[in-house]
Coordinates of C-alpha atoms and ligand atoms in Angstrom, one line a residue:
M1 CA 49.8 41.8 104.5
E2 CA 49.6 39.8 107.5
V3 CA 52.5 37.6 108.0
K4 CA 51.2 34.1 109.3
T5 CA 54.1 31.9 109.6
F6 CA 56.3 34.3 111.9
D7 CA 56.7 33.0 115.4
I8 CA 57.9 36.2 116.8
E9 CA 58.2 34.8 120.6
A10 CA 60.5 32.0 119.3
I11 CA 62.6 34.6 117.4
R12 CA 62.9 36.7 120.4
R13 CA 64.3 33.9 122.5
D14 CA 67.0 33.2 119.8
F15 CA 68.4 36.9 121.0
P16 CA 69.2 36.8 124.8
V17 CA 70.4 40.6 124.7
L18 CA 66.9 41.7 123.9
D19 CA 65.5 40.2 127.0
Q20 CA 67.2 43.0 129.8
E21 CA 66.2 46.2 131.3
V22 CA 67.6 49.5 130.6
N23 CA 66.7 51.9 132.8
G24 CA 64.3 50.1 134.7
Y25 CA 62.3 49.3 131.5
P26 CA 62.3 46.2 129.2
L27 CA 65.0 47.1 126.6
V28 CA 63.3 48.0 123.1
Y29 CA 66.1 48.0 120.4
L30 CA 65.7 50.3 117.6
D31 CA 69.2 51.0 116.3
N32 CA 69.3 48.0 114.0
A33 CA 70.7 50.0 110.9
A34 CA 73.6 50.6 113.1
T35 CA 74.1 46.9 113.9
S36 CA 72.0 43.9 114.3
Q37 CA 71.8 41.7 117.4
K38 CA 73.2 38.1 117.2
P39 CA 71.1 35.1 117.7
T40 CA 72.7 32.4 120.0
V41 CA 73.7 30.0 117.2
V42 CA 76.1 32.6 115.9
V43 CA 77.6 33.2 119.4
D44 CA 77.9 29.3 119.7
S45 CA 79.5 29.0 116.4
L46 CA 82.3 31.5 117.3
R47 CA 82.7 30.0 120.6
D48 CA 83.0 26.6 118.8
Y49 CA 85.6 27.8 116.3
Y50 CA 87.9 29.1 119.1
L51 CA 87.2 26.0 121.4
K52 CA 87.7 23.6 119.0
I53 CA 89.2 24.3 115.6
N54 CA 91.1 27.4 115.8
S55 CA 94.0 27.4 113.3
N56 CA 95.4 29.7 110.6
I57 CA 93.8 28.7 107.3
H58 CA 95.0 27.7 104.0
R59 CA 98.8 27.1 104.6
G60 CA 98.7 24.4 107.0
V61 CA 98.9 20.4 106.0
H62 CA 97.7 19.7 109.6
H63 CA 94.3 18.3 110.5
L64 CA 93.0 21.7 112.5
S65 CA 94.2 24.0 109.7
Q66 CA 92.2 22.1 107.1
V67 CA 89.0 21.8 109.2
A68 CA 89.5 25.6 109.7
T69 CA 90.0 26.0 106.0
D70 CA 87.2 24.0 105.2
A71 CA 84.9 26.0 107.7
F72 CA 86.3 29.2 106.1
E73 CA 85.6 28.4 102.5
Q74 CA 82.1 27.2 103.6
T75 CA 81.1 30.2 104.5
R76 CA 82.3 31.8 101.1
E77 CA 79.9 29.4 99.2
K78 CA 77.1 30.0 101.7
V79 CA 77.8 33.9 100.5
R80 CA 77.8 32.7 97.0
D81 CA 74.4 31.3 97.3
F82 CA 72.9 33.6 99.6
I83 CA 73.4 36.2 96.8
N84 CA 73.2 34.1 93.9
A85 CA 76.7 34.6 92.5
E86 CA 78.1 32.7 89.8
H87 CA 81.7 31.6 91.3
S88 CA 82.4 31.5 94.9
H89 CA 86.0 32.8 93.9
E90 CA 83.9 36.3 93.2
I91 CA 83.3 36.6 97.0
I92 CA 86.2 38.6 98.6
F93 CA 86.0 38.7 102.7
T94 CA 86.6 42.1 104.0
S95 CA 86.3 43.6 107.5
G96 CA 83.1 45.5 106.2
T97 CA 81.5 47.5 103.7
T98 CA 83.6 50.2 104.2
E99 CA 86.9 48.3 103.4
G100 CA 84.8 46.9 100.4
I101 CA 84.2 50.4 99.1
N102 CA 88.0 51.6 99.4
L103 CA 89.2 48.5 97.8
V104 CA 87.3 48.9 95.0
A105 CA 87.9 52.8 94.9
H106 CA 91.5 52.0 95.4
V107 CA 92.3 49.4 92.7
L108 CA 90.2 51.4 90.3
G109 CA 92.7 54.3 91.0
K110 CA 95.5 52.0 89.8
K111 CA 94.3 50.8 87.0
V112 CA 91.4 52.2 85.3
I113 CA 90.5 55.8 86.3
E114 CA 92.0 58.5 84.0
P115 CA 92.1 62.5 84.9
W116 CA 88.8 62.5 82.2
H117 CA 86.8 59.9 83.8
E118 CA 83.7 61.0 85.9
I119 CA 82.7 58.9 89.1
L120 CA 79.0 59.4 89.8
I121 CA 77.7 59.0 93.3
S122 CA 74.6 60.1 95.0
E123 CA 73.7 62.9 97.7
M124 CA 72.0 60.0 100.1
E125 CA 75.4 58.1 100.4
H126 CA 76.5 56.9 103.7
H127 CA 80.2 58.9 104.1
S128 CA 81.9 55.5 103.6
N129 CA 80.2 55.5 99.7
I130 CA 81.5 59.2 99.2
V131 CA 84.7 59.6 100.8
P132 CA 86.6 56.9 99.3
W133 CA 85.3 58.4 95.9
Q134 CA 86.9 61.8 96.7
L135 CA 90.1 60.3 97.5
L136 CA 90.0 58.4 94.3
A137 CA 89.0 61.9 92.5
E138 CA 91.7 63.7 94.3
Y139 CA 94.7 61.6 93.4
T140 CA 93.6 60.8 89.7
G141 CA 92.0 64.1 88.6
A142 CA 88.7 62.3 87.8
K143 CA 85.5 64.4 88.4
L144 CA 83.1 63.6 91.3
V145 CA 79.7 64.1 90.3
T146 CA 76.5 64.1 92.5
I147 CA 72.8 62.6 91.5
P148 CA 70.7 65.1 93.8
I149 CA 68.0 63.6 95.8
T150 CA 64.2 65.2 95.7
D151 CA 62.2 66.5 98.7
E152 CA 60.8 63.0 99.5
G153 CA 64.4 61.3 99.6
E154 CA 64.3 59.5 96.7
L155 CA 67.1 59.4 93.9
D156 CA 66.4 62.1 91.0
M157 CA 66.4 59.5 88.3
E158 CA 65.6 62.4 85.6
E159 CA 69.1 63.8 86.8
Y160 CA 70.6 60.7 87.1
H161 CA 70.1 59.8 83.4
T162 CA 71.3 63.3 82.4
L163 CA 74.4 63.1 84.4
L164 CA 75.4 59.9 82.8
N165 CA 77.8 60.1 79.7
E166 CA 80.4 58.4 78.0
N167 CA 83.0 59.6 80.6
T168 CA 81.3 58.0 83.6
A169 CA 83.5 55.2 84.7
I170 CA 81.9 54.0 87.9
V171 CA 78.3 54.6 89.6
A172 CA 78.5 54.1 93.3
V173 CA 75.0 54.2 94.9
S174 CA 73.4 52.7 98.2
H175 CA 70.7 50.0 97.3
I176 CA 68.8 51.3 100.6
S177 CA 69.5 54.7 102.3
N178 CA 70.6 54.4 105.9
S179 CA 69.4 57.6 107.1
L180 CA 66.3 57.8 105.0
G181 CA 65.1 54.3 104.6
T182 CA 64.7 54.6 100.5
I183 CA 64.8 51.5 98.2
N184 CA 66.6 52.6 95.3
P185 CA 66.0 51.4 91.7
V186 CA 69.4 50.0 91.5
K187 CA 68.4 47.3 88.5
E188 CA 67.3 50.3 86.5
I189 CA 70.2 52.2 87.6
I190 CA 72.8 49.4 86.7
A191 CA 70.8 48.9 83.3
S192 CA 71.5 52.4 82.3
A193 CA 75.3 52.7 83.3
H194 CA 76.0 49.5 81.4
E195 CA 74.6 51.4 78.5
V196 CA 77.4 53.9 78.5
N197 CA 80.0 51.0 79.7
A198 CA 80.3 52.5 83.5
W199 CA 80.7 49.7 86.3
V200 CA 78.5 50.2 89.2
L201 CA 79.0 49.5 92.9
I202 CA 76.0 48.9 95.0
D203 CA 76.2 49.6 99.0
G204 CA 74.1 46.9 100.1
A205 CA 75.2 47.7 103.9
Q206 CA 71.3 48.2 104.7
S207 CA 69.8 45.8 102.0
A208 CA 71.3 42.6 102.3
P209 CA 69.8 42.3 106.1
H210 CA 66.1 42.9 104.8
M211 CA 65.9 41.6 101.2
R212 CA 66.4 38.9 99.0
I213 CA 69.9 40.0 96.9
D214 CA 70.5 38.4 93.5
V215 CA 73.5 40.0 92.0
R216 CA 73.2 38.1 88.6
D217 CA 69.5 39.3 88.5
L218 CA 70.7 43.0 89.1
D219 CA 73.9 42.5 86.9
A220 CA 75.7 44.5 89.8
D221 CA 79.5 44.6 88.8
F222 CA 80.3 45.0 92.6
Y223 CA 78.0 44.5 95.7
V224 CA 79.3 45.1 99.2
F225 CA 77.8 44.5 102.6
S226 CA 78.6 43.8 106.6
A227 CA 78.1 40.8 108.3
H228 CA 77.4 42.6 111.4
K229 CA 74.0 44.2 110.2
M230 CA 73.1 40.7 109.2
C231 CA 73.2 38.8 112.7
G232 CA 76.7 38.1 112.0
P233 CA 79.7 39.0 113.9
T234 CA 81.6 42.3 113.8
G235 CA 84.8 42.6 111.6
V236 CA 83.6 40.6 108.5
G237 CA 82.3 42.0 105.0
V238 CA 81.6 41.0 101.7
L239 CA 83.0 42.4 98.2
Y240 CA 81.2 40.7 95.5
G241 CA 82.7 41.3 92.1
K242 CA 82.4 39.9 88.5
E243 CA 84.8 37.2 87.7
S244 CA 85.8 39.2 84.5
I245 CA 86.1 42.4 86.2
L246 CA 88.3 41.3 89.5
N247 CA 90.4 39.6 87.3
E248 CA 91.4 42.7 85.3
L249 CA 91.9 44.7 88.5
P250 CA 95.3 44.6 90.5
P251 CA 95.7 43.5 93.9
Y252 CA 94.8 45.8 96.6
K253 CA 96.9 45.0 100.0
G254 CA 100.1 43.0 99.5
G255 CA 101.1 40.4 102.0
G256 CA 101.0 36.7 102.7
E257 CA 98.1 34.7 101.1
M258 CA 97.4 36.9 97.8
I259 CA 100.9 35.7 95.9
S260 CA 101.7 33.1 93.7
E261 CA 105.6 33.3 93.8
V262 CA 107.8 36.2 95.4
S263 CA 111.4 36.6 94.8
M264 CA 113.5 40.0 95.8
E265 CA 112.9 41.4 92.2
K266 CA 109.2 40.6 91.3
S267 CA 106.1 39.2 92.8
T268 CA 103.1 37.2 91.0
Y269 CA 99.5 37.1 92.4
A270 CA 97.2 34.6 93.5
D271 CA 94.1 33.8 91.6
L272 CA 90.7 34.8 92.6
P273 CA 89.8 35.3 95.4
H274 CA 93.1 35.2 97.6
K275 CA 94.6 38.0 95.1
F276 CA 92.3 40.1 97.4
E277 CA 92.6 38.9 100.6
A278 CA 96.3 39.3 101.9
G279 CA 97.2 38.2 105.2
T280 CA 95.4 36.4 108.1
P281 CA 91.6 37.3 107.9
N282 CA 88.8 37.3 110.5
I283 CA 88.6 33.6 110.4
G284 CA 86.5 32.6 113.7
E285 CA 83.9 35.3 112.4
V286 CA 83.9 34.4 108.9
V287 CA 82.9 30.8 110.1
A288 CA 80.3 32.2 112.4
F289 CA 78.7 34.3 109.4
K290 CA 77.5 31.3 108.0
S291 CA 75.4 30.3 111.1
A292 CA 73.9 33.8 110.9
L293 CA 73.2 33.4 106.9
D294 CA 71.8 29.7 107.9
Y295 CA 69.6 31.5 110.8
L296 CA 68.5 34.3 107.9
D297 CA 67.6 31.4 105.4
E298 CA 65.7 29.4 108.2
V299 CA 63.4 32.7 109.1
G300 CA 63.1 33.4 105.3
L301 CA 64.2 36.9 103.8
E302 CA 60.9 37.2 102.1
N303 CA 59.3 36.7 105.8
I304 CA 61.6 39.2 107.2
A305 CA 60.6 41.7 104.4
A306 CA 56.9 41.2 104.9
Y307 CA 57.1 41.1 108.6
E308 CA 59.3 44.6 108.7
H309 CA 56.8 46.1 106.2
E310 CA 54.0 45.4 108.4
L311 CA 55.8 47.0 111.6
L312 CA 56.9 50.0 109.2
A313 CA 53.5 50.4 108.1
Y314 CA 52.2 50.1 111.9
A315 CA 54.8 52.5 113.0
M316 CA 54.3 55.3 110.5
E317 CA 50.5 55.3 111.4
K318 CA 50.8 55.4 114.5
L319 CA 53.8 58.1 114.7
S320 CA 52.2 60.2 112.2
T321 CA 49.1 61.2 114.9
I322 CA 51.9 63.0 116.7
E323 CA 51.4 66.9 116.3
G324 CA 54.6 68.6 115.4
I325 CA 56.6 65.3 113.8
V326 CA 58.2 65.9 110.8
F327 CA 59.5 62.6 108.9
H328 CA 62.7 62.9 106.8
G329 CA 62.3 60.2 104.0
T330 CA 59.0 59.3 102.5
A331 CA 60.0 57.4 99.7
K332 CA 57.3 55.6 98.0
K333 CA 59.7 52.3 98.6
K334 CA 61.0 52.4 101.6
T335 CA 62.4 49.7 104.3
S336 CA 62.1 49.7 108.1
V337 CA 64.2 53.1 108.7
I338 CA 62.0 56.0 110.4
S339 CA 63.9 59.2 110.7
F340 CA 62.0 62.2 112.1
N341 CA 62.3 65.4 114.5
L342 CA 60.0 67.2 116.7
K343 CA 59.4 70.7 115.6
G344 CA 61.5 72.8 117.6
I345 CA 63.2 70.2 119.6
H346 CA 66.8 68.8 118.8
P347 CA 67.0 65.3 118.0
Y348 CA 69.8 64.6 120.5
D349 CA 67.5 65.9 123.5
V350 CA 64.7 63.6 122.0
G351 CA 67.0 60.4 121.4
M352 CA 68.4 61.1 125.3
I353 CA 65.0 60.8 127.0
L354 CA 64.0 57.7 125.0
D355 CA 67.1 56.4 126.5
K356 CA 66.0 57.1 129.8
L357 CA 62.7 55.1 128.6
G358 CA 64.6 52.0 127.5
V359 CA 64.1 52.7 123.9
A360 CA 67.3 52.5 122.0
V361 CA 67.4 54.8 118.7
R362 CA 70.0 56.7 117.0
T363 CA 70.2 60.5 116.8
G364 CA 72.6 62.7 114.5
H365 CA 73.5 62.8 111.1
H366 CA 74.0 58.9 110.7
C367 CA 77.3 59.5 108.5
T368 CA 75.0 61.1 105.6
Q369 CA 75.9 64.9 106.4
P370 CA 75.1 65.9 102.9
V371 CA 71.2 64.5 103.5
M372 CA 71.4 66.7 106.8
K373 CA 72.5 69.9 104.7
R374 CA 70.1 69.0 101.9
Y375 CA 67.1 69.1 104.4
D376 CA 68.6 72.0 106.3
I377 CA 68.4 70.0 109.5
P378 CA 71.1 69.2 112.5
G379 CA 70.2 65.6 112.4
T380 CA 67.4 63.3 113.0
V381 CA 66.3 60.7 115.2
R382 CA 66.3 57.4 113.7
A383 CA 64.7 54.2 114.7
S384 CA 65.3 51.2 112.4
M385 CA 63.2 48.1 113.1
A386 CA 64.2 44.3 112.5
F387 CA 62.5 41.2 112.2
Y388 CA 62.7 40.7 116.0
N389 CA 60.9 43.8 116.9
T390 CA 57.2 44.1 117.9
K391 CA 54.2 46.4 117.7
E392 CA 54.1 46.6 121.3
E393 CA 57.8 47.9 121.1
I394 CA 56.4 50.3 118.6
D395 CA 53.8 51.6 120.8
R396 CA 56.6 51.8 123.4
L397 CA 58.6 54.2 120.9
Y398 CA 55.4 56.3 120.3
N399 CA 54.6 56.5 124.2
A400 CA 58.5 57.8 124.4
V401 CA 58.1 60.1 121.8
L402 CA 54.9 61.9 123.1
K403 CA 56.8 61.9 126.9
A404 CA 59.6 63.5 125.3
Q405 CA 58.0 65.9 123.4
Q406 CA 55.8 66.8 126.4
M407 CA 59.0 67.2 128.8
L408 CA 61.2 69.2 126.0
S409 CA 58.5 71.8 124.7
Ligands
PMP1 N1 77.0 52.2 104.3 C1 75.9 52.1 104.8 C2 74.3 52.5 103.5 C3 75.8 52.0 105.8 O1 74.4 51.9 106.6 C4 77.0 51.8 106.6 C5 76.8 51.5 108.1 N2 76.4 52.1 108.9 C6 78.1 51.4 106.0 C7 77.9 52.1 104.8 C8 79.3 51.4 106.5 O2 79.5 50.1 107.0 P1 80.3 49.7 108.1 O3 80.7 50.3 109.2 O4 79.9 48.2 108.6 O5 81.7 49.5 107.2

């Protein structure tokens, strides 16, 4: 589908970092799955916060504290709207996806998980959606169970349905795989899990930047993502949780902000969302995150998804013509992540040559070692695209891959 309303030149002007040379070539930034670039409005917002309203929030009666608190809470409301949550107090600010998953795994361990429970995750998860569950299984005695993946890099849904059972307490899967690009059928995953009364956590680190998320339509119990992959600052993430579930769970960290009353004998806890937000948060970065979400809304997530799909199709068509290229992750439903290898050549060597030619990709296991084991490979070269990339940049990638192949064969 041709995207007509997309002014790519204007969009690229919003990202000054793209306009530079690396090793004597114009930079081609294709490492967006690791972190996105930031438009000027986001950097301006961060600067404005520190130059004009910096103050600690929620506690102060003075003017600046109130202005900062309002700005911080406006981001919470923006996030609520962005993912169509019912209440803004269902939005918990974290430091990122990793902390969101650790928070949920930790508090489930305090109250919900019993030794006879099963925790269901998949073979394609990022390490941040594996290790916290392994820790939880370790200290509760619960069993960690894995949904396998197919040769194409899709979840084996038949196996998923077989593995789900009355003992399953929580299912934790990514909406989109960061190393394969697979878009998982999370609505179906959630509906089936609910039939056995299991809760579902969706790792949305790779989906929130690329598609419209509707947590109510998905009926997700928990949904986590990171601002820095969505044109926002680092150090900020979101944990969405259903009000009824978050109310049932105990706090994660103790400290200021999360209490109602403290005596030397006992403390009572604040209401949502503060119960899960101990200590001073990353205020300026949360405030600037709103500018990132406003920016994405302005470009339009539907436009972004359509444009990136077009880029993916173009890139796949070109790269497929390279003899000896092997793609890892060829799911029917995919986002703009291309993982590949060149036969007989180590991915790291390809990445090094691409960098010499100004093309930034990532090489290695992408924090998904079980995926690499599944395909018996040391790693992949991963080109991950964003809405500010162009077909000309894909041509540069293609030519650089050909050159790397010539040099390394
Ligand atoms: N899950 C997935 C699918 C990811 O791609 C990433 C980041 N690469 C994470 C979790 C962790 O995100 P963060 O480092 O921002 O916490």
